[in-house]
PDB file of C-alpha atoms in Angstrom:
ATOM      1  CA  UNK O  13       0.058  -2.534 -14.353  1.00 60.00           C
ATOM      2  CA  UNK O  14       3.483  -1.773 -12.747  1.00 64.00           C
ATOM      3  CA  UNK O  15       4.308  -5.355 -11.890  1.00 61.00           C
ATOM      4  CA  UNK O  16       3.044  -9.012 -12.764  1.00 55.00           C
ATOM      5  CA  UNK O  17       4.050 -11.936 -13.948  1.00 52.00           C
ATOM      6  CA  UNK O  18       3.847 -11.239 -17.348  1.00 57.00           C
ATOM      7  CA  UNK O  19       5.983  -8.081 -17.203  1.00 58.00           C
ATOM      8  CA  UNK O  20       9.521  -8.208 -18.003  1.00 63.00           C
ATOM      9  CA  UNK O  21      11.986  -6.306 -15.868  1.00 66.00           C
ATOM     10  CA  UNK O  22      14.990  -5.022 -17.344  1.00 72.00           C
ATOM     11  CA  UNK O  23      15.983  -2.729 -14.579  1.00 78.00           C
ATOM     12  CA  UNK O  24      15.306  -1.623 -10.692  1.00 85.00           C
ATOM     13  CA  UNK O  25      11.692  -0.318 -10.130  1.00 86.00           C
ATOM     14  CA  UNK O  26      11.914   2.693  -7.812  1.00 91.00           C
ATOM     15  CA  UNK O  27       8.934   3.239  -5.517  1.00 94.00           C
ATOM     16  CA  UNK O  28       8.206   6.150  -3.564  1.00 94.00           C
ATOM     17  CA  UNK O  29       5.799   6.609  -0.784  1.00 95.00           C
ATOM     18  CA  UNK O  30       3.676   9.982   0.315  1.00 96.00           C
ATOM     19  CA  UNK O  31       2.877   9.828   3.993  1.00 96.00           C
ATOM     20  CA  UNK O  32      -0.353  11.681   4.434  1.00 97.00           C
ATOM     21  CA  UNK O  33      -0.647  14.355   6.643  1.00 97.00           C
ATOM     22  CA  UNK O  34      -3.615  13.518   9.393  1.00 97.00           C
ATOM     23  CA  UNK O  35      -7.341  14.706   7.934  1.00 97.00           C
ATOM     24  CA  UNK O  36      -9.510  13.268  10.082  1.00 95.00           C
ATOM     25  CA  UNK O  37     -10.558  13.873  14.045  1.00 94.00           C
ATOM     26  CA  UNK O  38      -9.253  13.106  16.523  1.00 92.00           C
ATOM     27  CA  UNK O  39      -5.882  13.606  14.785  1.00 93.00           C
ATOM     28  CA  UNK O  40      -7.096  17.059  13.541  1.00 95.00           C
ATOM     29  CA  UNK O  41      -9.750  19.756  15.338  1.00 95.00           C
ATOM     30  CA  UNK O  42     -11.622  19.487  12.343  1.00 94.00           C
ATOM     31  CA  UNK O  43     -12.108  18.465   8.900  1.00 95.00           C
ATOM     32  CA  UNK O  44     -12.645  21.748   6.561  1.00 97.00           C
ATOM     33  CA  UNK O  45     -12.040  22.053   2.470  1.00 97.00           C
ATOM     34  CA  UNK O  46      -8.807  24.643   3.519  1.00 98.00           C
ATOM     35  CA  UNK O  47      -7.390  21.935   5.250  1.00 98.00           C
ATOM     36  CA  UNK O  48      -7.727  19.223   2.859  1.00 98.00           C
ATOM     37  CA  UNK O  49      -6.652  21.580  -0.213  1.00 98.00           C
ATOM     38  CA  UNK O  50      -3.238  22.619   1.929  1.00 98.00           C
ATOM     39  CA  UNK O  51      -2.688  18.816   2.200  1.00 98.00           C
ATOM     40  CA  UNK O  52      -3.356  18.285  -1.493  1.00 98.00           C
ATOM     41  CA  UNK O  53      -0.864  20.641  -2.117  1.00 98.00           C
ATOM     42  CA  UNK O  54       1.850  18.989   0.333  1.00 98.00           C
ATOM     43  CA  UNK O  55       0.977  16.022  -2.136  1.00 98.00           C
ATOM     44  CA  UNK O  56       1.387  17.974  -5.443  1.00 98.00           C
ATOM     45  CA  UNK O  57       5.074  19.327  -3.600  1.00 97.00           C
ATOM     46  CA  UNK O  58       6.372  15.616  -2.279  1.00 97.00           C
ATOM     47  CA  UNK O  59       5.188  13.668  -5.777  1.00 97.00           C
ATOM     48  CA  UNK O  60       7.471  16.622  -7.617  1.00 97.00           C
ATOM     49  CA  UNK O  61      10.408  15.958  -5.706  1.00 96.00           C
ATOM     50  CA  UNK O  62      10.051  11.773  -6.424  1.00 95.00           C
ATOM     51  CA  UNK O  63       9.130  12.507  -9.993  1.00 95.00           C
ATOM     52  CA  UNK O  64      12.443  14.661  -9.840  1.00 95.00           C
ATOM     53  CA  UNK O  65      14.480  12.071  -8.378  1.00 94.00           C
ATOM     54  CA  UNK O  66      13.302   9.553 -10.691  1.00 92.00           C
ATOM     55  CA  UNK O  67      11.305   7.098  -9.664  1.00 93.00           C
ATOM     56  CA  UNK O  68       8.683   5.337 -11.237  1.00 91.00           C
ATOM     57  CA  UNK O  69       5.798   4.892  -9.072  1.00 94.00           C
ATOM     58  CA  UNK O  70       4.280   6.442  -5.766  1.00 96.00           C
ATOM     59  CA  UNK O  71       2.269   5.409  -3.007  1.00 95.00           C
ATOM     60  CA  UNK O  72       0.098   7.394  -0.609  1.00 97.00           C
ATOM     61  CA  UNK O  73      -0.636   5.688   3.110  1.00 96.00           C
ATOM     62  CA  UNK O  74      -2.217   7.130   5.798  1.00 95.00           C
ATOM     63  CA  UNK O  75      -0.003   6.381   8.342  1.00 89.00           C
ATOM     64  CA  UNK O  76      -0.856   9.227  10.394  1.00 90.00           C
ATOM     65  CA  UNK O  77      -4.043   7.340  11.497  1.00 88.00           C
ATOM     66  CA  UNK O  78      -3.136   5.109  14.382  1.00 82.00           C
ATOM     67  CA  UNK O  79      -3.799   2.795  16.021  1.00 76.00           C
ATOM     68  CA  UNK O  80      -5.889   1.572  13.380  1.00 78.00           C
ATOM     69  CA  UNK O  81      -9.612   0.408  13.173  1.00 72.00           C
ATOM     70  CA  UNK O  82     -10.220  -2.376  10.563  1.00 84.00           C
ATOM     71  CA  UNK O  83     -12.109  -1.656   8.299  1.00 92.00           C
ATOM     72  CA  UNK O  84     -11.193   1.807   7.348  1.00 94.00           C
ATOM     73  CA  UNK O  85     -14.028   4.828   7.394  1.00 94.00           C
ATOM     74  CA  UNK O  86     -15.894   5.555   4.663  1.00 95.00           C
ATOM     75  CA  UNK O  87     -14.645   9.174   5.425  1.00 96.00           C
ATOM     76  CA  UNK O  88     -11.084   7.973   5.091  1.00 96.00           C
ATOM     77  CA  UNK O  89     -11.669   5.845   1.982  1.00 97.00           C
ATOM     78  CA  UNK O  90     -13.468   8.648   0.168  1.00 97.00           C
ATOM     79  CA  UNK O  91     -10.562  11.494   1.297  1.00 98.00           C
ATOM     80  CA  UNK O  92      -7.490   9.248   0.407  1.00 98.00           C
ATOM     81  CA  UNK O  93      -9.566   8.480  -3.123  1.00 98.00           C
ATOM     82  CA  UNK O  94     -10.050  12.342  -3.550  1.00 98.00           C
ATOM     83  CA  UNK O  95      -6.558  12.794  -2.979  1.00 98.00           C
ATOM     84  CA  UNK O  96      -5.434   9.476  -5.344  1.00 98.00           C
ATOM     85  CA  UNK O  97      -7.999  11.581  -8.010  1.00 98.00           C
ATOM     86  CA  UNK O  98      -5.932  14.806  -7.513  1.00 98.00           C
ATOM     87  CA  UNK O  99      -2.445  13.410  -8.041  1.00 97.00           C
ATOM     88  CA  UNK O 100      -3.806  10.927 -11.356  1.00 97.00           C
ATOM     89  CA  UNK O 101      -4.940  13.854 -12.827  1.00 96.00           C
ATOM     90  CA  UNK O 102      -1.963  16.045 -11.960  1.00 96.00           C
ATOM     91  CA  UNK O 103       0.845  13.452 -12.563  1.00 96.00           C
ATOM     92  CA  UNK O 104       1.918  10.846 -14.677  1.00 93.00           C
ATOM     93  CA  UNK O 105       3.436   8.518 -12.734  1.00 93.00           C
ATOM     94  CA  UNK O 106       2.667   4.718 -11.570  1.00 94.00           C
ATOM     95  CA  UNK O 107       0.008   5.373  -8.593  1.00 97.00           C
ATOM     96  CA  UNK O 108      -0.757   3.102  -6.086  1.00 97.00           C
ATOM     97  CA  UNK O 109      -1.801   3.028  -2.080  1.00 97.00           C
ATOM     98  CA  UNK O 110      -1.434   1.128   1.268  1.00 95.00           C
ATOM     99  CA  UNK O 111      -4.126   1.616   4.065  1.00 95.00           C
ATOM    100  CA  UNK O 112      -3.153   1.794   7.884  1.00 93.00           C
ATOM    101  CA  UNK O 113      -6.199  -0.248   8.415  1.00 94.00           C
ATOM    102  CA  UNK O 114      -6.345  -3.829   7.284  1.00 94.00           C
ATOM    103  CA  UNK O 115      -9.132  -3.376   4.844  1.00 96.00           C
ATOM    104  CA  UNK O 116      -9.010  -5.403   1.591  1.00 97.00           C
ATOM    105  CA  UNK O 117     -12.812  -3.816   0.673  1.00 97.00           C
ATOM    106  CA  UNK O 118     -11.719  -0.727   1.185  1.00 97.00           C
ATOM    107  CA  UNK O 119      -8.263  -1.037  -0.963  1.00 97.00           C
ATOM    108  CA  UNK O 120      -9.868  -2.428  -3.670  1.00 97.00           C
ATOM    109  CA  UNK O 121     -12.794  -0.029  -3.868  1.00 97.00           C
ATOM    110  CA  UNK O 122     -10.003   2.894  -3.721  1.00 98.00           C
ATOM    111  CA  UNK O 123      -7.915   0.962  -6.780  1.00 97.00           C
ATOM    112  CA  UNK O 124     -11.058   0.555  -8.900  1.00 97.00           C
ATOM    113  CA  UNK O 125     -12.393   4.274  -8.818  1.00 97.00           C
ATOM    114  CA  UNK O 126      -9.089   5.776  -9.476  1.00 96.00           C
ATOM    115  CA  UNK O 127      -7.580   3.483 -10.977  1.00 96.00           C
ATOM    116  CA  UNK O 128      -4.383   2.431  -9.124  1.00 96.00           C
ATOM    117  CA  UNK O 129      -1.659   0.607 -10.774  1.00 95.00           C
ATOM    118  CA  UNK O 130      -0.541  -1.290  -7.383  1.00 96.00           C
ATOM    119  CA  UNK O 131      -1.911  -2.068  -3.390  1.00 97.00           C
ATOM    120  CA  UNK O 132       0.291  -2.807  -1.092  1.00 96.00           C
ATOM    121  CA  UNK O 133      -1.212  -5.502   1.672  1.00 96.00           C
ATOM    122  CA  UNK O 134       0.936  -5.631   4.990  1.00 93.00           C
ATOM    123  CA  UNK O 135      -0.155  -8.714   5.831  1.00 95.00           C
ATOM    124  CA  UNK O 136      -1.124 -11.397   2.994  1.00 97.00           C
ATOM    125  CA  UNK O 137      -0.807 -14.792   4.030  1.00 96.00           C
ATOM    126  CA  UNK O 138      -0.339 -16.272   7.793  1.00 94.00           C
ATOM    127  CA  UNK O 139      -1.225 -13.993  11.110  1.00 94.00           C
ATOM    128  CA  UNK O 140       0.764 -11.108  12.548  1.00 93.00           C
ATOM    129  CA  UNK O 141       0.542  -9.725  16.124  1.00 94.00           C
ATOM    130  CA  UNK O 142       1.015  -6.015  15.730  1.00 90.00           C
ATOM    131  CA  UNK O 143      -0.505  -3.172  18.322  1.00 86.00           C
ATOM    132  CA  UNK O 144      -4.212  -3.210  17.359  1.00 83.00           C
ATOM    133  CA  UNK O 145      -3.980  -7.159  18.002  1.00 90.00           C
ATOM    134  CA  UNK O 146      -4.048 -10.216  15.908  1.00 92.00           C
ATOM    135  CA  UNK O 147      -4.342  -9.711  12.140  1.00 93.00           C
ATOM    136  CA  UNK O 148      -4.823 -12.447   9.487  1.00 95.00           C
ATOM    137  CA  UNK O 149      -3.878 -13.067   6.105  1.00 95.00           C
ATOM    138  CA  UNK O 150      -6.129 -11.959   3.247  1.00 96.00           C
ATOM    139  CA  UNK O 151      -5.091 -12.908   0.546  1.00 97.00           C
ATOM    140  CA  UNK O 152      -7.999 -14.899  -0.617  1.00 97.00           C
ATOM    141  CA  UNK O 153     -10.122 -11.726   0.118  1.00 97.00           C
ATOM    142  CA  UNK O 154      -8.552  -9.639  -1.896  1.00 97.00           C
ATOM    143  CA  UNK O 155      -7.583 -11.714  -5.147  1.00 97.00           C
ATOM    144  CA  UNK O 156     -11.550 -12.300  -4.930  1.00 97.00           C
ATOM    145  CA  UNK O 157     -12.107  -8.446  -4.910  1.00 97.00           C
ATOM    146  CA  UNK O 158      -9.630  -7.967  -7.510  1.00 96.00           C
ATOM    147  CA  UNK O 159     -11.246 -10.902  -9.714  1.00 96.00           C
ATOM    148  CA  UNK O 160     -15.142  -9.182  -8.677  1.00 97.00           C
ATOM    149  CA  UNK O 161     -13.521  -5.348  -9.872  1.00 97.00           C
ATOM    150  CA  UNK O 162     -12.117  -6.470 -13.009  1.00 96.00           C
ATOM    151  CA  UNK O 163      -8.079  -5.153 -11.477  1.00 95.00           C
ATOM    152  CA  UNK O 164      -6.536  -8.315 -12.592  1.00 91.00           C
ATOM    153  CA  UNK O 165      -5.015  -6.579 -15.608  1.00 89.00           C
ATOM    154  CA  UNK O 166      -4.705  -3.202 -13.930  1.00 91.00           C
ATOM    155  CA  UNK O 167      -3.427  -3.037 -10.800  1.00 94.00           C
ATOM    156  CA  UNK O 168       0.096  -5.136  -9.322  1.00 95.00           C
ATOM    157  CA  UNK O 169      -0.453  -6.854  -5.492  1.00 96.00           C
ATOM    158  CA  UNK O 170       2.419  -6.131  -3.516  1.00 96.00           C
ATOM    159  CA  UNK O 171       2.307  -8.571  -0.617  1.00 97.00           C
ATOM    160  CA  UNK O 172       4.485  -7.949   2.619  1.00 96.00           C
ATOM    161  CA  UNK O 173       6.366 -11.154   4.071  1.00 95.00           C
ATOM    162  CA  UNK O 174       6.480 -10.422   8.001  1.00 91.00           C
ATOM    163  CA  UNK O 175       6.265  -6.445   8.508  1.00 85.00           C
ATOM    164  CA  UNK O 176       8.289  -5.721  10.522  1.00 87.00           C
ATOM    165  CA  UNK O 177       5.396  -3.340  12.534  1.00 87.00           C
ATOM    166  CA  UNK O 178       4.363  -7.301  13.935  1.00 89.00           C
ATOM    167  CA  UNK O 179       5.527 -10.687  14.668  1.00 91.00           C
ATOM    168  CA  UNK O 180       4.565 -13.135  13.196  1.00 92.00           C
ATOM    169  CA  UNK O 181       1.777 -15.233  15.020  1.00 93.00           C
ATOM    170  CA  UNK O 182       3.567 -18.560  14.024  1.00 89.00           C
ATOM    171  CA  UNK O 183       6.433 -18.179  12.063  1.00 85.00           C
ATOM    172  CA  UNK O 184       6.631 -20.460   8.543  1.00 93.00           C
ATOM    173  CA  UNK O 185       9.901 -20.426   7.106  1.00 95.00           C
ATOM    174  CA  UNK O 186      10.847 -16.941   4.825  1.00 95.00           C
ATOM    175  CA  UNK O 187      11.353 -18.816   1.814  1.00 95.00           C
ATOM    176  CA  UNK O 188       8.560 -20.737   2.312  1.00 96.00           C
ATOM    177  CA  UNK O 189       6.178 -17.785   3.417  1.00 96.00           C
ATOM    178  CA  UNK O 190       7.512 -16.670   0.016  1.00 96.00           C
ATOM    179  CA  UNK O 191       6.402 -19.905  -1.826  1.00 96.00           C
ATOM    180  CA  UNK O 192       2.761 -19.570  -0.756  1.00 96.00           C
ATOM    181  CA  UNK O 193       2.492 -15.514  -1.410  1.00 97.00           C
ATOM    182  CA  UNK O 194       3.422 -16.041  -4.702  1.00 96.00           C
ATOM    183  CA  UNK O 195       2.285 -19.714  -5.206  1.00 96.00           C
ATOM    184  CA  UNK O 196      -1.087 -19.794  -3.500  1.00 95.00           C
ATOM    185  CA  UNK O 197      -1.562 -16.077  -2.660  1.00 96.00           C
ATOM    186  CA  UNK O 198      -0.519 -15.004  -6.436  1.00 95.00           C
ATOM    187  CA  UNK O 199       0.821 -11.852  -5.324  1.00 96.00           C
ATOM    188  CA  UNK O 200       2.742  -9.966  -8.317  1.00 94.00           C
ATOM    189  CA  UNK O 201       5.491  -8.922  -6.060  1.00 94.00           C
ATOM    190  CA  UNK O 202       7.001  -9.150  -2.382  1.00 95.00           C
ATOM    191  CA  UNK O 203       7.855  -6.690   0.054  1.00 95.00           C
ATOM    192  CA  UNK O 204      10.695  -7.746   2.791  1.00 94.00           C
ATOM    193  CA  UNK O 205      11.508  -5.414   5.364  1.00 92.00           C
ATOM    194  CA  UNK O 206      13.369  -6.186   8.674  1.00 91.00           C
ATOM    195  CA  UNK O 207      14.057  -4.313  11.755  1.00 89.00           C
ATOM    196  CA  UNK O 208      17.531  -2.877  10.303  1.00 92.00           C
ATOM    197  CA  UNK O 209      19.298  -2.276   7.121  1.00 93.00           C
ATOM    198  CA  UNK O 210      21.373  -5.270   7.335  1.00 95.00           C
ATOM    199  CA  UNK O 211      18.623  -7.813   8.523  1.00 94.00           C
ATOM    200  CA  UNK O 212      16.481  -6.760   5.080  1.00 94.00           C
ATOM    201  CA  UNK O 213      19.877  -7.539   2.875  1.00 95.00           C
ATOM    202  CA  UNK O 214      19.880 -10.993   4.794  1.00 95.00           C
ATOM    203  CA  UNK O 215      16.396 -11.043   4.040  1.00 94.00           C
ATOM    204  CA  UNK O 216      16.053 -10.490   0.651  1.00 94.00           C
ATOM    205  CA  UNK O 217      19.120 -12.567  -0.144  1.00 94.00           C
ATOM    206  CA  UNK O 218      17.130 -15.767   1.628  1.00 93.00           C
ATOM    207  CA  UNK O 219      13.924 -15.103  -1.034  1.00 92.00           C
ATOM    208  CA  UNK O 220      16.043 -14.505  -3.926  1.00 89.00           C
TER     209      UNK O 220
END
């Protein structure tokens, strides 16, 4: 587990994150094992350069894949888990993902086969309007997968507060939107992110 409340942090955690090439159609012409090796090896070549610069845990997203469908493929939750496989085996580094698609089933199933040390959910708690339409909090979802998977001890929940790929359907307070992620969502850590360098600082001074 890379985060949680019972771990003690006596210095900045350093996350990286591996954008993954597109794999599927209509993004590629087609789907062949030459293709999917070349982007294993982009992998093995980005999680080097982290590993080099000293971080201490990566993430892999599909953010290629838009606009998103909810829930994710099975052919996109069993390539992104092939490639998760590849780099666990390769590396040893903290390992975790974030889906495109807002797909706590999915996530989960991907952390338990690996396993991943950490998930990243965009949107946790509340409702955000973003450009596939009107997504809602899942919070309770996914600690129920978590609890069902036995990832409780395993893997860290890193909840967004208002990504800023959406707007917030009715906006709650930061600090408060805080309160609940950690109070009733019991996320292990929060993700703030504005629309510019300076509104994150302003940001993440407010939730401090």
């Amino acid at each position: 587990m890379l985060l949680g409340s019972d771990v003690k942090i006596k210095s900045p955690v350093i996350l990286g994150v591996l954008h993954v090439p597109p794999f599927l159609p209509p993004y590629v012409s087609e789907v062949s094992e030459n293709l999917l090796q070349k982007i294993e090896s982009f992998l093995f070549s980005e999680t080097e350069k982290w590993i080099e610069g000293g971080v201490q845990g990566i993430f892999i997203q599909n953010g290629c894949h838009f606009p998103s469908s909810k829930p994710a493929s099975p052919e996109t939750l069993t390539i992104l888990t092939r490639f998760g496989l590849k780099l666990r085996e390769r590396f040893k580094v903290s390992l975790g993902i974030n889906l495109e698609e807002h797909d706590v089933e999915g996530l989960t199933a991907i952390a338990r086969a690996i396993p991943l040390d950490f998930v990243r959910i965009k949107v946790y708690l509340g409702a955000m309007v973003k450009a596939d339409g009107i997504v809602e909090g899942c919070a309770d979802k996914l600690q129920k997968k978590i609890w069902e998977l036995g990832l409780s001890s395993v893997t860290t929940v890193m909840a967004d507060v208002y990504d800023r790929t959406g707007v917030p359907l009715a906006a709650i307070p930061l600090e408060e939107m805080c309160r609940q992620a950690v109070v009733f969502g019991r996320a292990d850590a929060l993700i703030i992110t504005g629309f510019s360098f300076t509104e994150s600082l302003e940001m993440l001074k407010i939730a401090k």
